[in-house]
Amino acid sequence: MSENTASTTGTAPVVGTARVKRGMAEMLKGGVIMDVVNAEQAKIAEDAGAVAVMALERVPADIRAQGGVSRMSDPDMIDGIIEAVSIPVMAKARIGHFVEARILQSLGVDYVDESEVLTPADYANHIDKWAFTVPFVCGATNLGEALRRITEGAAMIRSKGEAGTGDVSNATTHMRKIRQEIARLSSLPADELYVAAKELQAPYDLVKEVAESGKLPVVLFTAGGIATPADAAMMMQLGAEGVFVGSGIFKAGNPAQRAAAIVKATTFHDDPDVLAKVSRGLGEAMVGINVDEIPQPHRLAERGW
Amino acid sequence: MTAPVIGVLALQGDVREHVAALAAAGADARPVRRPSELDAVDGLVIPGGESTTISKLADIFEMREPIDKRIADGMPVYGSCAGMIMLATEVLDGRPDQRGFAGIEMTVRRNAFGRQVDSFEAPVEIAGVPGEPFHAVFIRAPWVERVGAAVQVIGKVTGGPAAERIVAVRQGNLLATSFHPELTGDLRVHAYFVELVRAA
């Protein structure tokens, strides 16, 4: 694919390999990545036990409320967040906006999210992510979309959900869909994988790899609408390897306490006693919007293809 | 010969990769999240992950004291990357409230090689691990800046700007690497640890 995928042969260290990019996501597993818009929020997230923060100018709920074109954050703001915390910092670039991604790489962010939450910059092409040293995470609503992003070099996938709603139903749909499609591939006889690849609009080799291993070749997180510890735990039980929480924390009554509760719920996602304990006394959750009430053109999950 | 039971601390991080590598290296491997589960293991692996998160969860879910006690009683423990940080008696560039287990007498610098864009792969020779140099994967990795008298340095970076940095150490039954053998499919480090547990 590119020299970035080559492994080391000599003694010189090699950066930006597929293994260190995908490996970075492996280290985030079982963790919670929180959207933050300033250094103060980043500190609250780190204090709560977040494995990483996502730096962005407005959380999805505000992007939705205020409208307009949504872009990469101001480098000063990203620098401020990098300064403020010791955990990894991610930041969002618009779909297809390879220059925003270059800028984020130059700032030293640890992961770039090529995100449908921002206004797309290219309605045909996503970023060629193999061309970067920094790893990318991309959203997907189904297996074909996930595999197309991986083909373009994504080192981590998150189910899209519907960001900024506090309504977990779309995240559930997307996680179930990806899981079902992987299970279906694994059940197919080898000679049907060619047509399966055609239907998924994804390369045959990658489809075959998923069919054989029964999982994506990169880490799969979930995102979009997670607002409570129970939401996070349900997504983990549905096969997510970790959770992105956007508006759900800082649009709620008591962000620090809610953030810590979601971290605990993600680790002990299968223990109802722990979940009951951490769900108590969190104050008001974000008010939320039902995805059904959002007109089709305003649904973020439908950006990207 | 029965397989030694080795737990992988499953609070956060790449638990599955360590469980798979340990199993392939001949251990009865299982995730460990609770004190009662810790009681059932002969050895413990602290995986790669985010050390600040693991430290916090170890306190919240009351794993710190039981692990410290088992270490004091001689239980073998292996830490990779974040696990190395969790086994260090002193951490630089960590959070002020970040605490490790009472482990290896060493000073470790967190994210010492830089940010993710600086993460790299390079060969490392490890004393006691036979064969070719180990193909090591470093991800926002720490390095060891100082070791106590009882600590054996078993691996250093061989080339590049960080040459000669200490990245693998052993003190008695405690083993730590800056890098992630669990991501490579090379089982030699895990086999070394399984032997250590078997002999303990």
Short mmCIF file of N, CA, C and O in Angstrom, two decimals, chain B residues 56-163:
data_model
loop_
_atom_site.label_atom_id
_atom_site.label_comp_id
_atom_site.label_asym_id
_atom_site.label_seq_id
_atom_site.Cartn_x
_atom_site.Cartn_y
_atom_site.Cartn_z
N LYS B 56 -6.03 5.00 38.42
CA LYS B 56 -7.28 5.45 39.04
C LYS B 56 -8.23 4.27 39.29
O LYS B 56 -8.80 4.13 40.37
N LEU B 57 -8.40 3.43 38.27
CA LEU B 57 -9.34 2.30 38.41
C LEU B 57 -8.84 1.29 39.44
O LEU B 57 -9.65 0.65 40.13
N ALA B 58 -7.52 1.15 39.56
CA ALA B 58 -6.97 0.21 40.56
C ALA B 58 -7.37 0.67 41.96
O ALA B 58 -7.66 -0.16 42.83
N ASP B 59 -7.39 1.98 42.18
CA ASP B 59 -7.81 2.50 43.49
C ASP B 59 -9.31 2.32 43.68
O ASP B 59 -9.76 1.81 44.70
N ILE B 60 -10.08 2.75 42.67
CA ILE B 60 -11.54 2.72 42.80
C ILE B 60 -12.05 1.30 43.03
O ILE B 60 -12.93 1.08 43.85
N PHE B 61 -11.47 0.34 42.32
CA PHE B 61 -11.98 -1.02 42.43
C PHE B 61 -11.14 -1.87 43.38
O PHE B 61 -11.15 -3.10 43.32
N GLU B 62 -10.40 -1.18 44.26
CA GLU B 62 -9.71 -1.82 45.39
C GLU B 62 -8.80 -2.97 44.98
O GLU B 62 -8.79 -4.03 45.61
N MET B 63 -8.04 -2.74 43.92
CA MET B 63 -7.07 -3.74 43.49
C MET B 63 -5.65 -3.42 43.97
O MET B 63 -4.77 -4.27 43.93
N ARG B 64 -5.44 -2.17 44.41
CA ARG B 64 -4.05 -1.77 44.69
C ARG B 64 -3.44 -2.57 45.84
O ARG B 64 -2.38 -3.16 45.70
N GLU B 65 -4.16 -2.58 46.95
CA GLU B 65 -3.60 -3.25 48.13
C GLU B 65 -3.36 -4.74 47.90
O GLU B 65 -2.28 -5.25 48.20
N PRO B 66 -4.37 -5.45 47.36
CA PRO B 66 -4.15 -6.89 47.11
C PRO B 66 -2.97 -7.15 46.17
O PRO B 66 -2.22 -8.11 46.38
N ILE B 67 -2.79 -6.30 45.15
CA ILE B 67 -1.66 -6.52 44.23
C ILE B 67 -0.33 -6.22 44.94
O ILE B 67 0.62 -7.00 44.84
N ASP B 68 -0.28 -5.12 45.68
CA ASP B 68 0.94 -4.81 46.45
C ASP B 68 1.30 -5.97 47.38
O ASP B 68 2.47 -6.34 47.51
N LYS B 69 0.27 -6.54 48.01
CA LYS B 69 0.51 -7.62 48.96
C LYS B 69 1.06 -8.86 48.24
O LYS B 69 2.02 -9.48 48.71
N ARG B 70 0.44 -9.19 47.09
CA ARG B 70 0.93 -10.36 46.33
C ARG B 70 2.36 -10.14 45.85
O ARG B 70 3.18 -11.06 45.84
N ILE B 71 2.68 -8.90 45.42
CA ILE B 71 4.05 -8.60 44.98
C ILE B 71 5.02 -8.81 46.15
O ILE B 71 6.08 -9.42 45.99
N ALA B 72 4.62 -8.32 47.32
CA ALA B 72 5.48 -8.48 48.51
C ALA B 72 5.69 -9.96 48.83
O ALA B 72 6.75 -10.37 49.31
N ASP B 73 4.69 -10.77 48.53
CA ASP B 73 4.79 -12.21 48.78
C ASP B 73 5.54 -12.95 47.66
O ASP B 73 5.62 -14.17 47.68
N GLY B 74 6.00 -12.21 46.65
CA GLY B 74 6.83 -12.83 45.62
C GLY B 74 6.12 -13.22 44.33
O GLY B 74 6.71 -13.89 43.48
N MET B 75 4.85 -12.80 44.15
CA MET B 75 4.17 -13.15 42.89
C MET B 75 4.89 -12.50 41.71
O MET B 75 5.17 -11.30 41.73
N PRO B 76 5.18 -13.26 40.65
CA PRO B 76 5.78 -12.66 39.46
C PRO B 76 4.79 -11.73 38.75
O PRO B 76 3.61 -12.06 38.62
N VAL B 77 5.29 -10.57 38.32
CA VAL B 77 4.46 -9.62 37.57
C VAL B 77 5.26 -9.12 36.39
O VAL B 77 6.45 -8.84 36.51
N TYR B 78 4.57 -9.04 35.23
CA TYR B 78 5.20 -8.46 34.04
C TYR B 78 4.36 -7.26 33.59
O TYR B 78 3.15 -7.38 33.43
N GLY B 79 5.01 -6.12 33.37
CA GLY B 79 4.30 -4.94 32.89
C GLY B 79 4.84 -4.48 31.56
O GLY B 79 6.06 -4.35 31.40
N SER B 80 3.96 -4.25 30.56
CA SER B 80 4.40 -3.70 29.28
C SER B 80 3.88 -2.27 29.16
O SER B 80 2.70 -2.01 29.37
N CYS B 81 4.76 -1.35 28.84
CA CYS B 81 4.44 0.06 28.59
C CYS B 81 3.74 0.71 29.79
O CYS B 81 4.39 1.00 30.77
N ALA B 82 2.43 0.89 29.75
CA ALA B 82 1.73 1.41 30.93
C ALA B 82 1.99 0.52 32.13
O ALA B 82 2.11 0.99 33.27
N GLY B 83 2.12 -0.78 31.88
CA GLY B 83 2.42 -1.74 32.94
C GLY B 83 3.79 -1.50 33.56
O GLY B 83 3.98 -1.68 34.76
N MET B 84 4.75 -1.08 32.72
CA MET B 84 6.07 -0.71 33.24
C MET B 84 5.94 0.49 34.17
O MET B 84 6.53 0.52 35.26
N ILE B 85 5.14 1.47 33.75
CA ILE B 85 4.94 2.67 34.58
C ILE B 85 4.30 2.28 35.91
O ILE B 85 4.69 2.76 36.97
N MET B 86 3.33 1.35 35.84
CA MET B 86 2.64 0.91 37.06
C MET B 86 3.56 0.13 38.00
O MET B 86 3.25 -0.04 39.17
N LEU B 87 4.68 -0.38 37.49
CA LEU B 87 5.60 -1.15 38.33
C LEU B 87 6.77 -0.31 38.84
O LEU B 87 7.62 -0.81 39.57
N ALA B 88 6.82 0.96 38.44
CA ALA B 88 7.97 1.80 38.81
C ALA B 88 7.76 2.46 40.16
O ALA B 88 6.66 2.91 40.48
N THR B 89 8.84 2.56 40.95
CA THR B 89 8.73 3.24 42.24
C THR B 89 8.69 4.75 42.07
O THR B 89 8.22 5.47 42.93
N GLU B 90 9.19 5.26 40.90
CA GLU B 90 9.11 6.70 40.66
C GLU B 90 8.76 6.96 39.19
O GLU B 90 9.33 6.34 38.29
N VAL B 91 7.80 7.88 38.96
CA VAL B 91 7.37 8.21 37.59
C VAL B 91 7.58 9.70 37.34
O VAL B 91 7.14 10.54 38.13
N LEU B 92 8.26 10.04 36.25
CA LEU B 92 8.42 11.44 35.84
C LEU B 92 7.40 11.75 34.74
O LEU B 92 7.06 10.88 33.95
N ASP B 93 6.93 12.98 34.70
CA ASP B 93 5.94 13.41 33.71
C ASP B 93 4.62 12.66 33.84
O ASP B 93 3.88 12.51 32.86
N GLY B 94 4.35 12.17 35.02
CA GLY B 94 3.04 11.54 35.26
C GLY B 94 2.11 12.56 35.89
O GLY B 94 2.44 13.74 35.98
N ARG B 95 0.95 12.11 36.33
CA ARG B 95 0.09 12.99 37.10
C ARG B 95 0.52 12.93 38.56
O ARG B 95 0.99 11.90 39.02
N PRO B 96 0.34 14.02 39.30
CA PRO B 96 0.78 14.03 40.70
C PRO B 96 0.11 12.93 41.53
O PRO B 96 0.72 12.39 42.46
N ASP B 97 -1.14 12.60 41.18
CA ASP B 97 -1.85 11.59 41.99
C ASP B 97 -1.66 10.18 41.45
O ASP B 97 -2.26 9.23 41.93
N GLN B 98 -0.83 10.04 40.43
CA GLN B 98 -0.64 8.74 39.81
C GLN B 98 0.28 7.88 40.67
O GLN B 98 1.37 8.32 41.05
N ARG B 99 -0.15 6.67 41.00
CA ARG B 99 0.68 5.80 41.82
C ARG B 99 0.80 4.43 41.21
O ARG B 99 -0.16 3.89 40.68
N GLY B 100 1.99 3.88 41.29
CA GLY B 100 2.19 2.53 40.80
C GLY B 100 2.09 1.53 41.94
O GLY B 100 1.80 1.89 43.09
N PHE B 101 2.33 0.27 41.62
CA PHE B 101 2.40 -0.75 42.66
C PHE B 101 3.80 -0.72 43.25
O PHE B 101 4.73 -0.22 42.63
N ALA B 102 3.94 -1.26 44.44
CA ALA B 102 5.25 -1.29 45.08
C ALA B 102 6.11 -2.30 44.33
O ALA B 102 6.14 -3.48 44.66
N GLY B 103 6.78 -1.83 43.30
CA GLY B 103 7.40 -2.77 42.38
C GLY B 103 8.89 -2.60 42.19
O GLY B 103 9.66 -2.75 43.14
N ILE B 104 9.28 -2.28 40.98
CA ILE B 104 10.70 -2.26 40.60
C ILE B 104 11.31 -0.91 41.00
O ILE B 104 10.73 0.14 40.74
N GLU B 105 12.48 -0.99 41.61
CA GLU B 105 13.15 0.22 42.08
C GLU B 105 13.77 0.94 40.87
O GLU B 105 14.91 0.67 40.47
N MET B 106 12.95 1.80 40.26
CA MET B 106 13.44 2.50 39.06
C MET B 106 12.66 3.80 38.86
O MET B 106 11.55 3.97 39.36
N THR B 107 13.28 4.71 38.12
CA THR B 107 12.61 5.95 37.73
C THR B 107 12.27 5.84 36.25
O THR B 107 13.15 5.61 35.42
N VAL B 108 10.98 6.00 35.94
CA VAL B 108 10.52 5.86 34.57
C VAL B 108 9.98 7.19 34.08
O VAL B 108 9.29 7.89 34.84
N ARG B 109 10.33 7.57 32.87
CA ARG B 109 9.76 8.79 32.30
C ARG B 109 8.62 8.44 31.35
O ARG B 109 8.82 7.69 30.39
N ARG B 110 7.45 8.99 31.65
CA ARG B 110 6.27 8.68 30.85
C ARG B 110 6.34 9.39 29.49
O ARG B 110 6.85 10.50 29.39
N ASN B 111 5.82 8.76 28.44
CA ASN B 111 5.81 9.32 27.07
C ASN B 111 7.18 9.86 26.69
O ASN B 111 7.29 10.88 26.01
N ALA B 112 8.25 9.16 27.12
CA ALA B 112 9.60 9.70 27.00
C ALA B 112 10.04 9.89 25.56
O ALA B 112 10.78 10.82 25.24
N PHE B 113 9.61 9.00 24.67
CA PHE B 113 10.05 9.08 23.27
C PHE B 113 9.28 10.13 22.48
O PHE B 113 9.60 10.41 21.34
N GLY B 114 8.20 10.70 23.08
CA GLY B 114 7.44 11.74 22.39
C GLY B 114 5.97 11.37 22.26
O GLY B 114 5.48 10.49 22.97
N ARG B 115 5.31 12.06 21.38
CA ARG B 115 3.88 11.82 21.16
C ARG B 115 3.69 10.68 20.17
O ARG B 115 4.65 10.07 19.72
N GLN B 116 2.41 10.43 19.79
CA GLN B 116 2.13 9.29 18.93
C GLN B 116 2.88 9.36 17.59
O GLN B 116 3.32 8.34 17.07
N VAL B 117 3.06 10.55 17.01
CA VAL B 117 3.78 10.63 15.72
C VAL B 117 5.22 10.14 15.85
O VAL B 117 5.86 9.82 14.85
N ASP B 118 5.74 10.07 17.09
CA ASP B 118 7.10 9.58 17.31
C ASP B 118 7.13 8.08 17.66
O ASP B 118 8.21 7.53 17.86
N SER B 119 5.96 7.47 17.80
CA SER B 119 5.92 6.03 18.11
C SER B 119 6.63 5.26 17.01
O SER B 119 6.54 5.62 15.85
N PHE B 120 7.34 4.17 17.38
CA PHE B 120 8.21 3.53 16.39
C PHE B 120 8.38 2.04 16.64
O PHE B 120 7.98 1.52 17.68
N GLU B 121 8.96 1.39 15.63
CA GLU B 121 9.36 -0.01 15.76
C GLU B 121 10.87 -0.07 15.61
O GLU B 121 11.44 0.62 14.76
N ALA B 122 11.52 -0.90 16.41
CA ALA B 122 12.98 -1.05 16.32
C ALA B 122 13.38 -2.36 16.99
O ALA B 122 12.68 -2.84 17.88
N PRO B 123 14.49 -2.94 16.55
CA PRO B 123 14.94 -4.18 17.19
C PRO B 123 15.61 -3.91 18.53
O PRO B 123 16.30 -2.91 18.69
N VAL B 124 15.38 -4.81 19.50
CA VAL B 124 15.98 -4.70 20.83
C VAL B 124 16.53 -6.06 21.23
O VAL B 124 15.83 -7.07 21.09
N GLU B 125 17.77 -6.08 21.70
CA GLU B 125 18.31 -7.34 22.22
C GLU B 125 17.97 -7.46 23.69
O GLU B 125 18.20 -6.52 24.45
N ILE B 126 17.40 -8.58 24.08
CA ILE B 126 16.99 -8.76 25.48
C ILE B 126 17.80 -9.90 26.08
O ILE B 126 17.77 -11.03 25.59
N ALA B 127 18.54 -9.59 27.15
CA ALA B 127 19.33 -10.61 27.83
C ALA B 127 18.40 -11.69 28.38
O ALA B 127 17.41 -11.37 29.03
N GLY B 128 18.69 -12.92 28.09
CA GLY B 128 17.86 -14.01 28.59
C GLY B 128 16.81 -14.46 27.60
O GLY B 128 16.14 -15.46 27.80
N VAL B 129 16.62 -13.68 26.51
CA VAL B 129 15.70 -14.07 25.45
C VAL B 129 16.54 -14.46 24.24
O VAL B 129 17.15 -13.60 23.59
N PRO B 130 16.63 -15.75 23.96
CA PRO B 130 17.55 -16.22 22.92
C PRO B 130 17.09 -15.87 21.50
O PRO B 130 15.93 -15.52 21.30
N GLY B 131 18.03 -15.94 20.56
CA GLY B 131 17.68 -15.75 19.15
C GLY B 131 17.90 -14.33 18.68
O GLY B 131 18.57 -13.53 19.31
N GLU B 132 17.30 -14.05 17.53
CA GLU B 132 17.36 -12.73 16.88
C GLU B 132 16.96 -11.62 17.86
O GLU B 132 16.18 -11.87 18.77
N PRO B 133 17.44 -10.37 17.61
CA PRO B 133 16.92 -9.25 18.42
C PRO B 133 15.40 -9.20 18.33
O PRO B 133 14.82 -9.56 17.30
N PHE B 134 14.78 -8.77 19.41
CA PHE B 134 13.32 -8.73 19.47
C PHE B 134 12.81 -7.53 18.69
O PHE B 134 13.30 -6.42 18.86
N HIS B 135 11.83 -7.77 17.80
CA HIS B 135 11.26 -6.66 17.05
C HIS B 135 10.27 -5.92 17.96
O HIS B 135 9.17 -6.40 18.20
N ALA B 136 10.67 -4.76 18.46
CA ALA B 136 9.91 -4.10 19.52
C ALA B 136 9.05 -2.96 18.97
O ALA B 136 9.49 -2.20 18.12
N VAL B 137 7.82 -2.89 19.47
CA VAL B 137 6.87 -1.85 19.07
C VAL B 137 6.69 -0.89 20.25
O VAL B 137 6.24 -1.30 21.32
N PHE B 138 7.05 0.37 20.03
CA PHE B 138 6.98 1.40 21.08
C PHE B 138 5.85 2.36 20.77
O PHE B 138 5.85 2.99 19.70
N ILE B 139 4.89 2.52 21.67
CA ILE B 139 3.75 3.41 21.44
C ILE B 139 3.64 4.40 22.59
O ILE B 139 3.32 4.02 23.71
N ARG B 140 3.92 5.67 22.30
CA ARG B 140 3.96 6.69 23.37
C ARG B 140 4.64 6.09 24.60
O ARG B 140 4.14 6.17 25.72
N ALA B 141 5.79 5.50 24.37
CA ALA B 141 6.39 4.61 25.36
C ALA B 141 7.21 5.37 26.40
O ALA B 141 7.73 6.44 26.12
N PRO B 142 7.32 4.76 27.59
CA PRO B 142 8.22 5.30 28.60
C PRO B 142 9.64 4.75 28.39
O PRO B 142 9.83 3.80 27.64
N TRP B 143 10.64 5.35 29.05
CA TRP B 143 11.92 4.69 29.19
C TRP B 143 12.36 4.77 30.65
O TRP B 143 11.75 5.50 31.44
N VAL B 144 13.40 4.01 30.97
CA VAL B 144 13.86 3.95 32.35
C VAL B 144 15.07 4.88 32.48
O VAL B 144 16.03 4.75 31.73
N GLU B 145 15.01 5.82 33.42
CA GLU B 145 16.11 6.78 33.56
C GLU B 145 17.11 6.38 34.64
O GLU B 145 18.25 6.79 34.60
N ARG B 146 16.65 5.62 35.63
CA ARG B 146 17.54 5.28 36.73
C ARG B 146 17.06 3.94 37.30
O ARG B 146 15.87 3.70 37.37
N VAL B 147 18.01 3.08 37.66
CA VAL B 147 17.61 1.83 38.29
C VAL B 147 18.34 1.64 39.61
O VAL B 147 19.47 2.11 39.77
N GLY B 148 17.69 0.97 40.54
CA GLY B 148 18.30 0.66 41.83
C GLY B 148 19.27 -0.50 41.68
O GLY B 148 19.34 -1.16 40.63
N ALA B 149 20.00 -0.78 42.76
CA ALA B 149 21.06 -1.79 42.73
C ALA B 149 20.53 -3.19 42.43
O ALA B 149 21.21 -3.99 41.79
N ALA B 150 19.29 -3.45 42.83
CA ALA B 150 18.75 -4.80 42.67
C ALA B 150 18.17 -5.05 41.27
O ALA B 150 17.72 -6.14 40.96
N VAL B 151 18.19 -4.00 40.44
CA VAL B 151 17.53 -4.11 39.14
C VAL B 151 18.53 -4.47 38.06
O VAL B 151 19.61 -3.89 37.96
N GLN B 152 18.13 -5.43 37.24
CA GLN B 152 18.96 -5.89 36.15
C GLN B 152 18.44 -5.25 34.86
O GLN B 152 17.26 -5.39 34.54
N VAL B 153 19.30 -4.54 34.14
CA VAL B 153 18.89 -3.97 32.84
C VAL B 153 19.05 -5.07 31.80
O VAL B 153 20.14 -5.58 31.60
N ILE B 154 17.95 -5.45 31.15
CA ILE B 154 18.05 -6.56 30.19
C ILE B 154 17.80 -6.14 28.75
O ILE B 154 17.95 -6.94 27.84
N GLY B 155 17.46 -4.86 28.50
CA GLY B 155 17.27 -4.44 27.11
C GLY B 155 17.44 -2.94 26.94
O GLY B 155 16.97 -2.16 27.77
N LYS B 156 18.15 -2.56 25.86
CA LYS B 156 18.30 -1.14 25.52
C LYS B 156 18.00 -0.95 24.05
O LYS B 156 18.15 -1.88 23.25
N VAL B 157 17.60 0.28 23.68
CA VAL B 157 17.42 0.62 22.27
C VAL B 157 18.79 0.63 21.61
O VAL B 157 19.75 1.14 22.19
N THR B 158 18.89 0.05 20.39
CA THR B 158 20.21 -0.08 19.77
C THR B 158 20.56 1.04 18.79
O THR B 158 21.72 1.33 18.58
N GLY B 159 19.55 1.68 18.18
CA GLY B 159 19.89 2.70 17.17
C GLY B 159 18.97 3.89 17.25
O GLY B 159 18.05 3.93 18.07
N GLY B 160 19.24 4.89 16.42
CA GLY B 160 18.37 6.06 16.34
C GLY B 160 18.65 7.06 17.44
O GLY B 160 19.57 6.88 18.23
N PRO B 161 17.85 8.13 17.50
CA PRO B 161 18.10 9.20 18.45
C PRO B 161 17.98 8.77 19.91
O PRO B 161 18.57 9.41 20.79
N ALA B 162 17.24 7.71 20.18
CA ALA B 162 17.06 7.28 21.57
C ALA B 162 17.96 6.08 21.90
O ALA B 162 17.71 5.35 22.85
N ALA B 163 19.03 5.89 21.13
CA ALA B 163 19.93 4.75 21.35
C ALA B 163 20.43 4.72 22.79
O ALA B 163 20.64 5.77 23.40
#
